[in-house]
PDB file of N, CA and C in Angstrom:
ATOM      1  N   MET A1120     -56.874 -98.816  56.146  1.00  0.00           N
ATOM      2  CA  MET A1120     -58.466 -98.003  56.472  1.00  0.00           C
ATOM      3  C   MET A1120     -58.169 -96.649  56.748  1.00  0.00           C
ATOM      4  N   ALA A1121     -57.621 -96.382  57.139  1.00  0.00           N
ATOM      5  CA  ALA A1121     -57.447 -95.089  57.394  1.00  0.00           C
ATOM      6  C   ALA A1121     -57.127 -94.508  56.047  1.00  0.00           C
ATOM      7  N   PHE A1122     -56.682 -94.937  55.265  1.00  0.00           N
ATOM      8  CA  PHE A1122     -56.956 -94.026  53.210  1.00  0.00           C
ATOM      9  C   PHE A1122     -58.052 -94.033  53.460  1.00  0.00           C
ATOM     10  N   LEU A1123     -58.881 -94.710  53.362  1.00  0.00           N
ATOM     11  CA  LEU A1123     -60.556 -95.533  53.154  1.00  0.00           C
ATOM     12  C   LEU A1123     -61.133 -93.884  54.205  1.00  0.00           C
ATOM     13  N   ALA A1124     -60.958 -94.126  54.965  1.00  0.00           N
ATOM     14  CA  ALA A1124     -61.529 -92.857  56.412  1.00  0.00           C
ATOM     15  C   ALA A1124     -62.014 -91.612  55.152  1.00  0.00           C
ATOM     16  N   LEU A1125     -60.257 -91.827  55.823  1.00  0.00           N
ATOM     17  CA  LEU A1125     -59.347 -89.901  54.379  1.00  0.00           C
ATOM     18  C   LEU A1125     -60.486 -89.265  52.946  1.00  0.00           C
ATOM     19  N   LEU A1126     -60.548 -90.930  52.319  1.00  0.00           N
ATOM     20  CA  LEU A1126     -61.084 -90.495  50.953  1.00  0.00           C
ATOM     21  C   LEU A1126     -62.523 -90.087  51.383  1.00  0.00           C
ATOM     22  N   VAL A1127     -62.961 -90.464  52.220  1.00  0.00           N
ATOM     23  CA  VAL A1127     -64.823 -90.978  52.663  1.00  0.00           C
ATOM     24  C   VAL A1127     -64.880 -89.591  53.632  1.00  0.00           C
ATOM     25  N   ALA A1128     -63.888 -88.707  54.514  1.00  0.00           N
ATOM     26  CA  ALA A1128     -64.428 -87.616  54.718  1.00  0.00           C
ATOM     27  C   ALA A1128     -64.673 -86.690  54.044  1.00  0.00           C
ATOM     28  N   PRO A1129     -64.116 -85.831  52.976  1.00  0.00           N
ATOM     29  CA  PRO A1129     -64.630 -84.970  52.193  1.00  0.00           C
ATOM     30  C   PRO A1129     -66.050 -85.230  52.024  1.00  0.00           C
ATOM     31  N   LEU A1130     -66.250 -86.706  51.229  1.00  0.00           N
ATOM     32  CA  LEU A1130     -67.626 -86.583  50.764  1.00  0.00           C
ATOM     33  C   LEU A1130     -68.839 -86.526  51.518  1.00  0.00           C
ATOM     34  N   GLY A1131     -69.079 -86.633  52.946  1.00  0.00           N
ATOM     35  CA  GLY A1131     -68.807 -86.747  54.262  1.00  0.00           C
ATOM     36  C   GLY A1131     -69.655 -84.946  54.170  1.00  0.00           C
ATOM     37  N   ALA A1132     -68.348 -84.325  54.476  1.00  0.00           N
ATOM     38  CA  ALA A1132     -68.331 -83.049  54.694  1.00  0.00           C
ATOM     39  C   ALA A1132     -69.929 -82.384  53.736  1.00  0.00           C
ATOM     40  N   ALA A1133     -69.225 -82.952  51.936  1.00  0.00           N
ATOM     41  CA  ALA A1133     -70.535 -81.960  51.464  1.00  0.00           C
ATOM     42  C   ALA A1133     -71.706 -82.445  51.328  1.00  0.00           C
ATOM     43  N   ALA A1134     -71.501 -84.149  51.880  1.00  0.00           N
ATOM     44  CA  ALA A1134     -73.060 -84.547  52.695  1.00  0.00           C
ATOM     45  C   ALA A1134     -73.430 -83.616  53.317  1.00  0.00           C
ATOM     46  N   GLN A1135     -72.902 -83.234  54.316  1.00  0.00           N
ATOM     47  CA  GLN A1135     -73.406 -82.345  55.803  1.00  0.00           C
ATOM     48  C   GLN A1135     -73.749 -81.379  55.540  1.00  0.00           C
ATOM     49  N   ALA A1136     -73.477 -80.557  53.827  1.00  0.00           N
ATOM     50  CA  ALA A1136     -73.433 -79.422  53.788  1.00  0.00           C
ATOM     51  C   ALA A1136     -75.189 -78.823  53.182  1.00  0.00           C
ATOM     52  N   PRO A1137     -75.710 -77.248  53.995  1.00  0.00           N
ATOM     53  CA  PRO A1137     -77.175 -77.750  53.018  1.00  0.00           C
ATOM     54  C   PRO A1137     -77.640 -77.216  51.876  1.00  0.00           C
ATOM     55  N   ALA A1138     -78.324 -78.667  51.609  1.00  0.00           N
ATOM     56  CA  ALA A1138     -78.613 -78.125  49.721  1.00  0.00           C
ATOM     57  C   ALA A1138     -79.084 -76.624  49.876  1.00  0.00           C
ATOM     58  N   ASN A1139     -79.447 -75.986  50.881  1.00  0.00           N
ATOM     59  CA  ASN A1139     -80.185 -74.936  49.837  1.00  0.00           C
ATOM     60  C   ASN A1139     -79.050 -72.913  50.420  1.00  0.00           C
ATOM     61  N   ASP A1140     -77.809 -73.175  50.391  1.00  0.00           N
ATOM     62  CA  ASP A1140     -77.275 -72.740  50.654  1.00  0.00           C
ATOM     63  C   ASP A1140     -76.704 -72.052  50.048  1.00  0.00           C
ATOM     64  N   PHE A1141     -77.675 -70.571  50.545  1.00  0.00           N
ATOM     65  CA  PHE A1141     -77.174 -69.066  49.332  1.00  0.00           C
ATOM     66  C   PHE A1141     -75.681 -68.627  48.695  1.00  0.00           C
ATOM     67  N   PRO A1142     -75.719 -68.519  48.090  1.00  0.00           N
ATOM     68  CA  PRO A1142     -74.221 -67.804  46.839  1.00  0.00           C
ATOM     69  C   PRO A1142     -73.697 -66.785  48.081  1.00  0.00           C
ATOM     70  N   THR A1143     -72.532 -66.570  48.802  1.00  0.00           N
ATOM     71  CA  THR A1143     -72.359 -65.205  49.237  1.00  0.00           C
ATOM     72  C   THR A1143     -73.049 -64.316  48.624  1.00  0.00           C
ATOM     73  N   GLU A1144     -72.615 -63.634  46.924  1.00  0.00           N
ATOM     74  CA  GLU A1144     -73.385 -62.859  46.442  1.00  0.00           C
ATOM     75  C   GLU A1144     -75.101 -62.437  46.428  1.00  0.00           C
ATOM     76  N   ALA A1145     -75.456 -63.446  46.250  1.00  0.00           N
ATOM     77  CA  ALA A1145     -76.911 -63.750  46.900  1.00  0.00           C
ATOM     78  C   ALA A1145     -77.034 -63.170  48.418  1.00  0.00           C
ATOM     79  N   ARG A1146     -76.584 -63.160  49.253  1.00  0.00           N
ATOM     80  CA  ARG A1146     -76.977 -62.685  50.623  1.00  0.00           C
ATOM     81  C   ARG A1146     -76.664 -61.166  50.792  1.00  0.00           C
ATOM     82  N   ALA A1147     -74.807 -61.203  50.155  1.00  0.00           N
ATOM     83  CA  ALA A1147     -74.159 -59.778  50.407  1.00  0.00           C
ATOM     84  C   ALA A1147     -75.946 -59.060  49.782  1.00  0.00           C
ATOM     85  N   ASP A1148     -76.781 -59.451  48.388  1.00  0.00           N
ATOM     86  CA  ASP A1148     -77.099 -58.578  47.621  1.00  0.00           C
ATOM     87  C   ASP A1148     -79.182 -58.276  48.789  1.00  0.00           C
ATOM     88  N   TYR A1149     -79.064 -59.419  48.769  1.00  0.00           N
ATOM     89  CA  TYR A1149     -80.145 -59.255  50.088  1.00  0.00           C
ATOM     90  C   TYR A1149     -80.136 -58.690  51.101  1.00  0.00           C
ATOM     91  N   VAL A1150     -78.770 -58.221  51.927  1.00  0.00           N
ATOM     92  CA  VAL A1150     -78.523 -57.289  52.451  1.00  0.00           C
ATOM     93  C   VAL A1150     -78.805 -56.227  52.717  1.00  0.00           C
ATOM     94  N   PHE A1151     -78.149 -55.492  51.154  1.00  0.00           N
ATOM     95  CA  PHE A1151     -77.869 -54.660  51.371  1.00  0.00           C
ATOM     96  C   PHE A1151     -79.094 -53.658  50.856  1.00  0.00           C
ATOM     97  N   ALA A1152     -80.010 -54.734  50.249  1.00  0.00           N
ATOM     98  CA  ALA A1152     -81.384 -54.359  50.077  1.00  0.00           C
ATOM     99  C   ALA A1152     -82.696 -54.311  51.485  1.00  0.00           C
ATOM    100  N   CYS A1153     -81.645 -54.696  51.812  1.00  0.00           N
ATOM    101  CA  CYS A1153     -82.610 -54.341  53.673  1.00  0.00           C
ATOM    102  C   CYS A1153     -82.437 -53.629  54.082  1.00  0.00           C
ATOM    103  N   MET A1154     -80.835 -52.793  54.309  1.00  0.00           N
ATOM    104  CA  MET A1154     -80.577 -51.831  54.503  1.00  0.00           C
ATOM    105  C   MET A1154     -80.689 -50.836  53.304  1.00  0.00           C
ATOM    106  N   ALA A1155     -80.898 -50.410  52.291  1.00  0.00           N
ATOM    107  CA  ALA A1155     -81.000 -49.499  52.184  1.00  0.00           C
ATOM    108  C   ALA A1155     -82.691 -49.229  52.409  1.00  0.00           C
ATOM    109  N   ALA A1156     -83.453 -50.273  53.068  1.00  0.00           N
ATOM    110  CA  ALA A1156     -84.713 -50.011  52.763  1.00  0.00           C
ATOM    111  C   ALA A1156     -85.114 -50.092  54.199  1.00  0.00           C
ATOM    112  N   ASN A1157     -83.991 -50.259  55.269  1.00  0.00           N
ATOM    113  CA  ASN A1157     -84.282 -50.445  56.650  1.00  0.00           C
ATOM    114  C   ASN A1157     -83.078 -49.243  57.924  1.00  0.00           C
ATOM    115  N   GLY A1158     -81.932 -48.717  56.713  1.00  0.00           N
ATOM    116  CA  GLY A1158     -81.616 -47.707  57.233  1.00  0.00           C
ATOM    117  C   GLY A1158     -80.039 -48.624  56.983  1.00  0.00           C
ATOM    118  N   GLN A1159     -78.887 -47.575  57.638  1.00  0.00           N
ATOM    119  CA  GLN A1159     -77.712 -47.850  56.934  1.00  0.00           C
ATOM    120  C   GLN A1159     -77.226 -48.257  58.609  1.00  0.00           C
ATOM    121  N   THR A1160     -77.277 -48.633  59.681  1.00  0.00           N
ATOM    122  CA  THR A1160     -75.863 -49.011  60.559  1.00  0.00           C
ATOM    123  C   THR A1160     -76.058 -50.614  60.640  1.00  0.00           C
ATOM    124  N   ALA A1161     -74.626 -50.439  61.366  1.00  0.00           N
ATOM    125  CA  ALA A1161     -74.516 -51.493  62.036  1.00  0.00           C
ATOM    126  C   ALA A1161     -75.423 -52.369  62.865  1.00  0.00           C
ATOM    127  N   GLU A1162     -76.623 -51.943  63.554  1.00  0.00           N
ATOM    128  CA  GLU A1162     -77.352 -53.004  64.120  1.00  0.00           C
ATOM    129  C   GLU A1162     -78.758 -53.455  62.992  1.00  0.00           C
ATOM    130  N   ILE A1163     -78.711 -52.503  62.164  1.00  0.00           N
ATOM    131  CA  ILE A1163     -79.351 -52.457  60.449  1.00  0.00           C
ATOM    132  C   ILE A1163     -78.516 -53.708  59.900  1.00  0.00           C
ATOM    133  N   LEU A1164     -77.283 -53.519  59.353  1.00  0.00           N
ATOM    134  CA  LEU A1164     -75.667 -55.109  59.226  1.00  0.00           C
ATOM    135  C   LEU A1164     -76.352 -56.181  59.644  1.00  0.00           C
ATOM    136  N   ARG A1165     -76.669 -56.099  61.198  1.00  0.00           N
ATOM    137  CA  ARG A1165     -76.939 -57.362  61.785  1.00  0.00           C
ATOM    138  C   ARG A1165     -78.078 -57.684  61.743  1.00  0.00           C
ATOM    139  N   LYS A1166     -78.685 -57.035  61.679  1.00  0.00           N
ATOM    140  CA  LYS A1166     -80.800 -57.868  61.658  1.00  0.00           C
ATOM    141  C   LYS A1166     -80.771 -58.156  60.253  1.00  0.00           C
ATOM    142  N   CYS A1167     -80.474 -57.468  59.113  1.00  0.00           N
ATOM    143  CA  CYS A1167     -80.353 -57.177  57.294  1.00  0.00           C
ATOM    144  C   CYS A1167     -79.791 -59.245  57.715  1.00  0.00           C
ATOM    145  N   SER A1168     -78.255 -58.779  58.080  1.00  0.00           N
ATOM    146  CA  SER A1168     -77.544 -60.570  57.535  1.00  0.00           C
ATOM    147  C   SER A1168     -78.318 -61.833  58.583  1.00  0.00           C
ATOM    148  N   CYS A1169     -78.976 -61.859  60.270  1.00  0.00           N
ATOM    149  CA  CYS A1169     -79.833 -62.495  60.203  1.00  0.00           C
ATOM    150  C   CYS A1169     -80.899 -63.275  59.434  1.00  0.00           C
ATOM    151  N   SER A1170     -81.684 -61.905  59.335  1.00  0.00           N
ATOM    152  CA  SER A1170     -82.953 -62.309  57.976  1.00  0.00           C
ATOM    153  C   SER A1170     -82.811 -63.371  56.629  1.00  0.00           C
ATOM    154  N   VAL A1171     -81.397 -62.971  56.312  1.00  0.00           N
ATOM    155  CA  VAL A1171     -80.680 -63.500  54.776  1.00  0.00           C
ATOM    156  C   VAL A1171     -80.248 -64.676  55.869  1.00  0.00           C
ATOM    157  N   ASP A1172     -80.340 -65.452  56.578  1.00  0.00           N
ATOM    158  CA  ASP A1172     -80.081 -66.232  57.135  1.00  0.00           C
ATOM    159  C   ASP A1172     -81.067 -67.239  57.360  1.00  0.00           C
ATOM    160  N   VAL A1173     -81.864 -67.146  58.321  1.00  0.00           N
ATOM    161  CA  VAL A1173     -83.545 -67.248  58.377  1.00  0.00           C
ATOM    162  C   VAL A1173     -83.931 -67.758  56.947  1.00  0.00           C
ATOM    163  N   VAL A1174     -84.139 -66.342  55.869  1.00  0.00           N
ATOM    164  CA  VAL A1174     -84.640 -66.996  54.506  1.00  0.00           C
ATOM    165  C   VAL A1174     -84.247 -68.137  54.470  1.00  0.00           C
ATOM    166  N   ALA A1175     -82.262 -68.365  54.147  1.00  0.00           N
ATOM    167  CA  ALA A1175     -82.193 -68.959  53.322  1.00  0.00           C
ATOM    168  C   ALA A1175     -82.323 -70.533  54.206  1.00  0.00           C
ATOM    169  N   SER A1176     -82.185 -70.797  54.838  1.00  0.00           N
ATOM    170  CA  SER A1176     -83.043 -72.281  55.993  1.00  0.00           C
ATOM    171  C   SER A1176     -84.017 -72.138  55.960  1.00  0.00           C
ATOM    172  N   ILE A1177     -84.843 -71.074  55.600  1.00  0.00           N
ATOM    173  CA  ILE A1177     -86.474 -72.197  55.086  1.00  0.00           C
ATOM    174  C   ILE A1177     -86.294 -72.420  53.914  1.00  0.00           C
ATOM    175  N   LEU A1178     -86.489 -71.067  52.963  1.00  0.00           N
ATOM    176  CA  LEU A1178     -86.426 -71.333  51.409  1.00  0.00           C
ATOM    177  C   LEU A1178     -84.641 -71.651  50.848  1.00  0.00           C
ATOM    178  N   PRO A1179     -85.331 -73.161  50.078  1.00  0.00           N
ATOM    179  CA  PRO A1179     -84.275 -73.493  48.797  1.00  0.00           C
ATOM    180  C   PRO A1179     -83.733 -72.661  47.897  1.00  0.00           C
ATOM    181  N   TYR A1180     -82.327 -72.134  47.520  1.00  0.00           N
ATOM    182  CA  TYR A1180     -81.694 -70.915  46.390  1.00  0.00           C
ATOM    183  C   TYR A1180     -82.755 -71.006  45.506  1.00  0.00           C
ATOM    184  N   ASP A1181     -82.197 -72.161  45.036  1.00  0.00           N
ATOM    185  CA  ASP A1181     -83.797 -72.043  43.799  1.00  0.00           C
ATOM    186  C   ASP A1181     -85.416 -71.881  43.601  1.00  0.00           C
ATOM    187  N   ARG A1182     -85.888 -71.808  44.853  1.00  0.00           N
ATOM    188  CA  ARG A1182     -86.767 -71.591  45.123  1.00  0.00           C
ATOM    189  C   ARG A1182     -86.961 -69.951  45.132  1.00  0.00           C
ATOM    190  N   TYR A1183     -85.936 -69.497  45.967  1.00  0.00           N
ATOM    191  CA  TYR A1183     -85.441 -67.622  46.116  1.00  0.00           C
ATOM    192  C   TYR A1183     -85.896 -67.466  44.924  1.00  0.00           C
ATOM    193  N   VAL A1184     -84.942 -67.967  43.912  1.00  0.00           N
ATOM    194  CA  VAL A1184     -84.489 -67.168  43.141  1.00  0.00           C
ATOM    195  C   VAL A1184     -85.224 -66.953  41.630  1.00  0.00           C
ATOM    196  N   GLU A1185     -86.340 -68.069  42.019  1.00  0.00           N
ATOM    197  CA  GLU A1185     -88.029 -68.399  41.452  1.00  0.00           C
ATOM    198  C   GLU A1185     -88.136 -66.247  41.401  1.00  0.00           C
ATOM    199  N   ALA A1186     -88.782 -66.726  42.694  1.00  0.00           N
ATOM    200  CA  ALA A1186     -89.567 -65.571  43.135  1.00  0.00           C
ATOM    201  C   ALA A1186     -88.072 -64.155  42.942  1.00  0.00           C
ATOM    202  N   GLU A1187     -87.791 -63.879  43.031  1.00  0.00           N
ATOM    203  CA  GLU A1187     -86.738 -62.829  43.123  1.00  0.00           C
ATOM    204  C   GLU A1187     -87.387 -62.419  41.623  1.00  0.00           C
ATOM    205  N   THR A1188     -86.611 -63.611  40.377  1.00  0.00           N
ATOM    206  CA  THR A1188     -87.071 -63.226  39.055  1.00  0.00           C
ATOM    207  C   THR A1188     -88.709 -62.570  38.699  1.00  0.00           C
ATOM    208  N   ILE A1189     -89.219 -63.739  39.452  1.00  0.00           N
ATOM    209  CA  ILE A1189     -90.867 -63.386  39.195  1.00  0.00           C
ATOM    210  C   ILE A1189     -90.972 -61.840  39.953  1.00  0.00           C
ATOM    211  N   LEU A1190     -90.711 -61.252  41.186  1.00  0.00           N
ATOM    212  CA  LEU A1190     -90.472 -59.594  41.553  1.00  0.00           C
ATOM    213  C   LEU A1190     -90.517 -58.731  40.384  1.00  0.00           C
ATOM    214  N   THR A1191     -89.012 -59.288  39.771  1.00  0.00           N
ATOM    215  CA  THR A1191     -87.940 -57.886  38.842  1.00  0.00           C
ATOM    216  C   THR A1191     -89.306 -58.477  37.550  1.00  0.00           C
ATOM    217  N   MET A1192     -89.496 -59.027  37.417  1.00  0.00           N
ATOM    218  CA  MET A1192     -90.434 -59.098  36.226  1.00  0.00           C
ATOM    219  C   MET A1192     -91.712 -58.178  36.510  1.00  0.00           C
ATOM    220  N   ARG A1193     -92.344 -58.477  37.386  1.00  0.00           N
ATOM    221  CA  ARG A1193     -93.179 -57.623  37.794  1.00  0.00           C
ATOM    222  C   ARG A1193     -93.002 -56.477  37.386  1.00  0.00           C
ATOM    223  N   GLN A1194     -92.054 -56.063  37.594  1.00  0.00           N
ATOM    224  CA  GLN A1194     -91.616 -54.639  37.483  1.00  0.00           C
ATOM    225  C   GLN A1194     -91.566 -53.577  36.471  1.00  0.00           C
ATOM    226  N   GLY A1195     -91.692 -54.805  35.235  1.00  0.00           N
ATOM    227  CA  GLY A1195     -91.256 -53.660  33.650  1.00  0.00           C
ATOM    228  C   GLY A1195     -92.716 -53.291  33.353  1.00  0.00           C
ATOM    229  N   VAL A1196     -92.867 -53.316  32.369  1.00  0.00           N
ATOM    230  CA  VAL A1196     -94.236 -52.905  31.860  1.00  0.00           C
ATOM    231  C   VAL A1196     -94.575 -53.882  30.023  1.00  0.00           C
ATOM    232  N   GLY A1197     -95.717 -53.981  30.030  1.00  0.00           N
ATOM    233  CA  GLY A1197     -96.065 -54.777  29.210  1.00  0.00           C
ATOM    234  C   GLY A1197     -96.462 -56.099  29.392  1.00  0.00           C
ATOM    235  N   ARG A1198     -97.129 -56.896  27.817  1.00  0.00           N
ATOM    236  CA  ARG A1198     -97.565 -57.655  28.146  1.00  0.00           C
ATOM    237  C   ARG A1198     -96.402 -58.926  28.818  1.00  0.00           C
ATOM    238  N   GLN A1199     -95.842 -58.655  28.295  1.00  0.00           N
ATOM    239  CA  GLN A1199     -94.338 -60.044  28.911  1.00  0.00           C
ATOM    240  C   GLN A1199     -94.776 -59.286  31.116  1.00  0.00           C
ATOM    241  N   ALA A1200     -94.649 -58.753  31.319  1.00  0.00           N
ATOM    242  CA  ALA A1200     -94.881 -57.932  32.731  1.00  0.00           C
ATOM    243  C   ALA A1200     -95.798 -58.423  33.385  1.00  0.00           C
ATOM    244  N   THR A1201     -97.546 -58.297  32.538  1.00  0.00           N
ATOM    245  CA  THR A1201     -98.459 -57.912  33.242  1.00  0.00           C
ATOM    246  C   THR A1201     -98.138 -60.282  32.910  1.00  0.00           C
ATOM    247  N   MET A1202     -98.065 -61.335  32.333  1.00  0.00           N
ATOM    248  CA  MET A1202     -97.835 -61.980  32.289  1.00  0.00           C
ATOM    249  C   MET A1202     -96.898 -62.717  33.999  1.00  0.00           C
ATOM    250  N   PHE A1203     -96.491 -62.393  34.314  1.00  0.00           N
ATOM    251  CA  PHE A1203     -95.800 -62.449  35.316  1.00  0.00           C
ATOM    252  C   PHE A1203     -96.475 -62.339  36.673  1.00  0.00           C
ATOM    253  N   ARG A1204     -97.546 -61.036  35.934  1.00  0.00           N
ATOM    254  CA  ARG A1204     -98.662 -60.761  37.686  1.00  0.00           C
ATOM    255  C   ARG A1204     -99.747 -61.924  37.920  1.00  0.00           C
ATOM    256  N   ALA A1205    -100.021 -62.799  36.952  1.00  0.00           N
ATOM    257  CA  ALA A1205    -100.712 -64.259  36.646  1.00  0.00           C
ATOM    258  C   ALA A1205    -100.921 -64.090  37.904  1.00  0.00           C
ATOM    259  N   ALA A1206    -101.759 -65.421  38.443  1.00  0.00           N
ATOM    260  CA  ALA A1206    -101.789 -66.716  39.433  1.00  0.00           C
ATOM    261  C   ALA A1206    -101.250 -67.620  40.012  1.00  0.00           C
ATOM    262  N   ASN A1207    -100.579 -68.055  38.705  1.00  0.00           N
ATOM    263  CA  ASN A1207     -99.895 -68.771  38.613  1.00  0.00           C
ATOM    264  C   ASN A1207     -98.756 -68.652  39.268  1.00  0.00           C
ATOM    265  N   PHE A1208     -98.348 -67.850  39.288  1.00  0.00           N
ATOM    266  CA  PHE A1208     -96.699 -67.062  39.717  1.00  0.00           C
ATOM    267  C   PHE A1208     -97.031 -66.682  41.342  1.00  0.00           C
ATOM    268  N   GLU A1209     -98.042 -67.053  42.134  1.00  0.00           N
ATOM    269  CA  GLU A1209     -98.114 -65.978  43.240  1.00  0.00           C
ATOM    270  C   GLU A1209     -97.401 -67.268  44.332  1.00  0.00           C
ATOM    271  N   GLU A1210     -97.320 -68.624  44.071  1.00  0.00           N
ATOM    272  CA  GLU A1210     -96.780 -69.914  45.035  1.00  0.00           C
ATOM    273  C   GLU A1210     -95.439 -69.099  45.538  1.00  0.00           C
ATOM    274  N   PRO A1211     -94.658 -69.259  44.255  1.00  0.00           N
ATOM    275  CA  PRO A1211     -93.189 -68.881  45.012  1.00  0.00           C
ATOM    276  C   PRO A1211     -92.847 -67.825  46.299  1.00  0.00           C
ATOM    277  N   VAL A1212     -93.809 -66.689  45.304  1.00  0.00           N
ATOM    278  CA  VAL A1212     -93.635 -65.111  45.485  1.00  0.00           C
ATOM    279  C   VAL A1212     -94.296 -65.368  47.540  1.00  0.00           C
ATOM    280  N   ALA A1213     -95.015 -65.877  47.582  1.00  0.00           N
ATOM    281  CA  ALA A1213     -96.016 -66.114  48.866  1.00  0.00           C
ATOM    282  C   ALA A1213     -94.684 -66.754  49.428  1.00  0.00           C
ATOM    283  N   ASP A1214     -94.299 -67.795  48.971  1.00  0.00           N
ATOM    284  CA  ASP A1214     -92.960 -68.828  49.931  1.00  0.00           C
ATOM    285  C   ASP A1214     -91.748 -67.764  50.312  1.00  0.00           C
ATOM    286  N   LEU A1215     -91.473 -66.961  49.828  1.00  0.00           N
ATOM    287  CA  LEU A1215     -90.472 -65.588  50.365  1.00  0.00           C
ATOM    288  C   LEU A1215     -90.796 -64.405  50.929  1.00  0.00           C
ATOM    289  N   ARG A1216     -92.664 -64.552  50.586  1.00  0.00           N
ATOM    290  CA  ARG A1216     -93.089 -63.259  51.480  1.00  0.00           C
ATOM    291  C   ARG A1216     -92.820 -64.338  52.999  1.00  0.00           C
ATOM    292  N   ARG A1217     -93.196 -65.693  53.009  1.00  0.00           N
ATOM    293  CA  ARG A1217     -93.335 -66.141  54.175  1.00  0.00           C
ATOM    294  C   ARG A1217     -91.776 -66.315  55.264  1.00  0.00           C
ATOM    295  N   ALA A1218     -90.760 -66.337  54.280  1.00  0.00           N
ATOM    296  CA  ALA A1218     -89.503 -66.537  54.202  1.00  0.00           C
ATOM    297  C   ALA A1218     -89.152 -65.405  55.143  1.00  0.00           C
ATOM    298  N   GLN A1219     -89.142 -64.069  54.951  1.00  0.00           N
ATOM    299  CA  GLN A1219     -88.763 -62.577  55.253  1.00  0.00           C
ATOM    300  C   GLN A1219     -89.867 -62.410  56.496  1.00  0.00           C
ATOM    301  N   ALA A1220     -90.981 -63.082  56.278  1.00  0.00           N
ATOM    302  CA  ALA A1220     -91.877 -62.393  57.822  1.00  0.00           C
ATOM    303  C   ALA A1220     -91.493 -62.822  58.720  1.00  0.00           C
ATOM    304  N   GLU A1221     -90.468 -64.158  58.343  1.00  0.00           N
ATOM    305  CA  GLU A1221     -90.018 -65.091  59.805  1.00  0.00           C
ATOM    306  C   GLU A1221     -88.685 -64.755  60.237  1.00  0.00           C
ATOM    307  N   GLY A1222     -88.126 -64.176  58.818  1.00  0.00           N
ATOM    308  CA  GLY A1222     -86.872 -63.204  59.313  1.00  0.00           C
ATOM    309  C   GLY A1222     -87.069 -62.073  59.771  1.00  0.00           C
ATOM    310  N   GLU A1223     -88.415 -61.760  59.978  1.00  0.00           N
ATOM    311  CA  GLU A1223     -88.665 -60.581  60.190  1.00  0.00           C
ATOM    312  C   GLU A1223     -88.387 -60.740  62.008  1.00  0.00           C
ATOM    313  N   ILE A1224     -89.664 -61.577  61.508  1.00  0.00           N
ATOM    314  CA  ILE A1224     -90.034 -61.671  63.181  1.00  0.00           C
ATOM    315  C   ILE A1224     -88.837 -62.360  64.468  1.00  0.00           C
ATOM    316  N   ARG A1225     -87.731 -62.794  63.541  1.00  0.00           N
ATOM    317  CA  ARG A1225     -87.222 -63.559  64.602  1.00  0.00           C
ATOM    318  C   ARG A1225     -85.387 -62.684  64.966  1.00  0.00           C
ATOM    319  N   CYS A1226     -85.278 -61.689  63.894  1.00  0.00           N
ATOM    320  CA  CYS A1226     -84.475 -61.138  63.648  1.00  0.00           C
ATOM    321  C   CYS A1226     -84.486 -59.343  64.130  1.00  0.00           C
ATOM    322  N   PHE A1227     -85.725 -58.899  63.784  1.00  0.00           N
ATOM    323  CA  PHE A1227     -85.805 -57.208  63.954  1.00  0.00           C
ATOM    324  C   PHE A1227     -86.462 -56.858  65.138  1.00  0.00           C
ATOM    325  N   ASN A1228     -86.683 -58.224  65.768  1.00  0.00           N
ATOM    326  CA  ASN A1228     -88.094 -57.819  66.922  1.00  0.00           C
ATOM    327  C   ASN A1228     -87.248 -58.356  68.616  1.00  0.00           C
TER     328      ASN A1228
END
């Protein structure tokens, strides 16, 4: 029985891990961009770190990547960039904006 419990314990731990956990690189990228926009202080570091945690708790990582990709593609020029400005790409971006607004409310006020 104890052996069985040891085998099942790692599976339970994996099942409890949040499905929307952002990779460290994505979190760091978010924090660097946030600090670039808000200042390079220890206080802003804490607020930006809090903000990405809020975003990650609201938005699944794949939805975050989708929205970030759309925003990046919109910065381009030409027909491809125009395509990403179409209305059918608004929902993922709106979801990201709402999550970021929640992060700002919780962490910057």
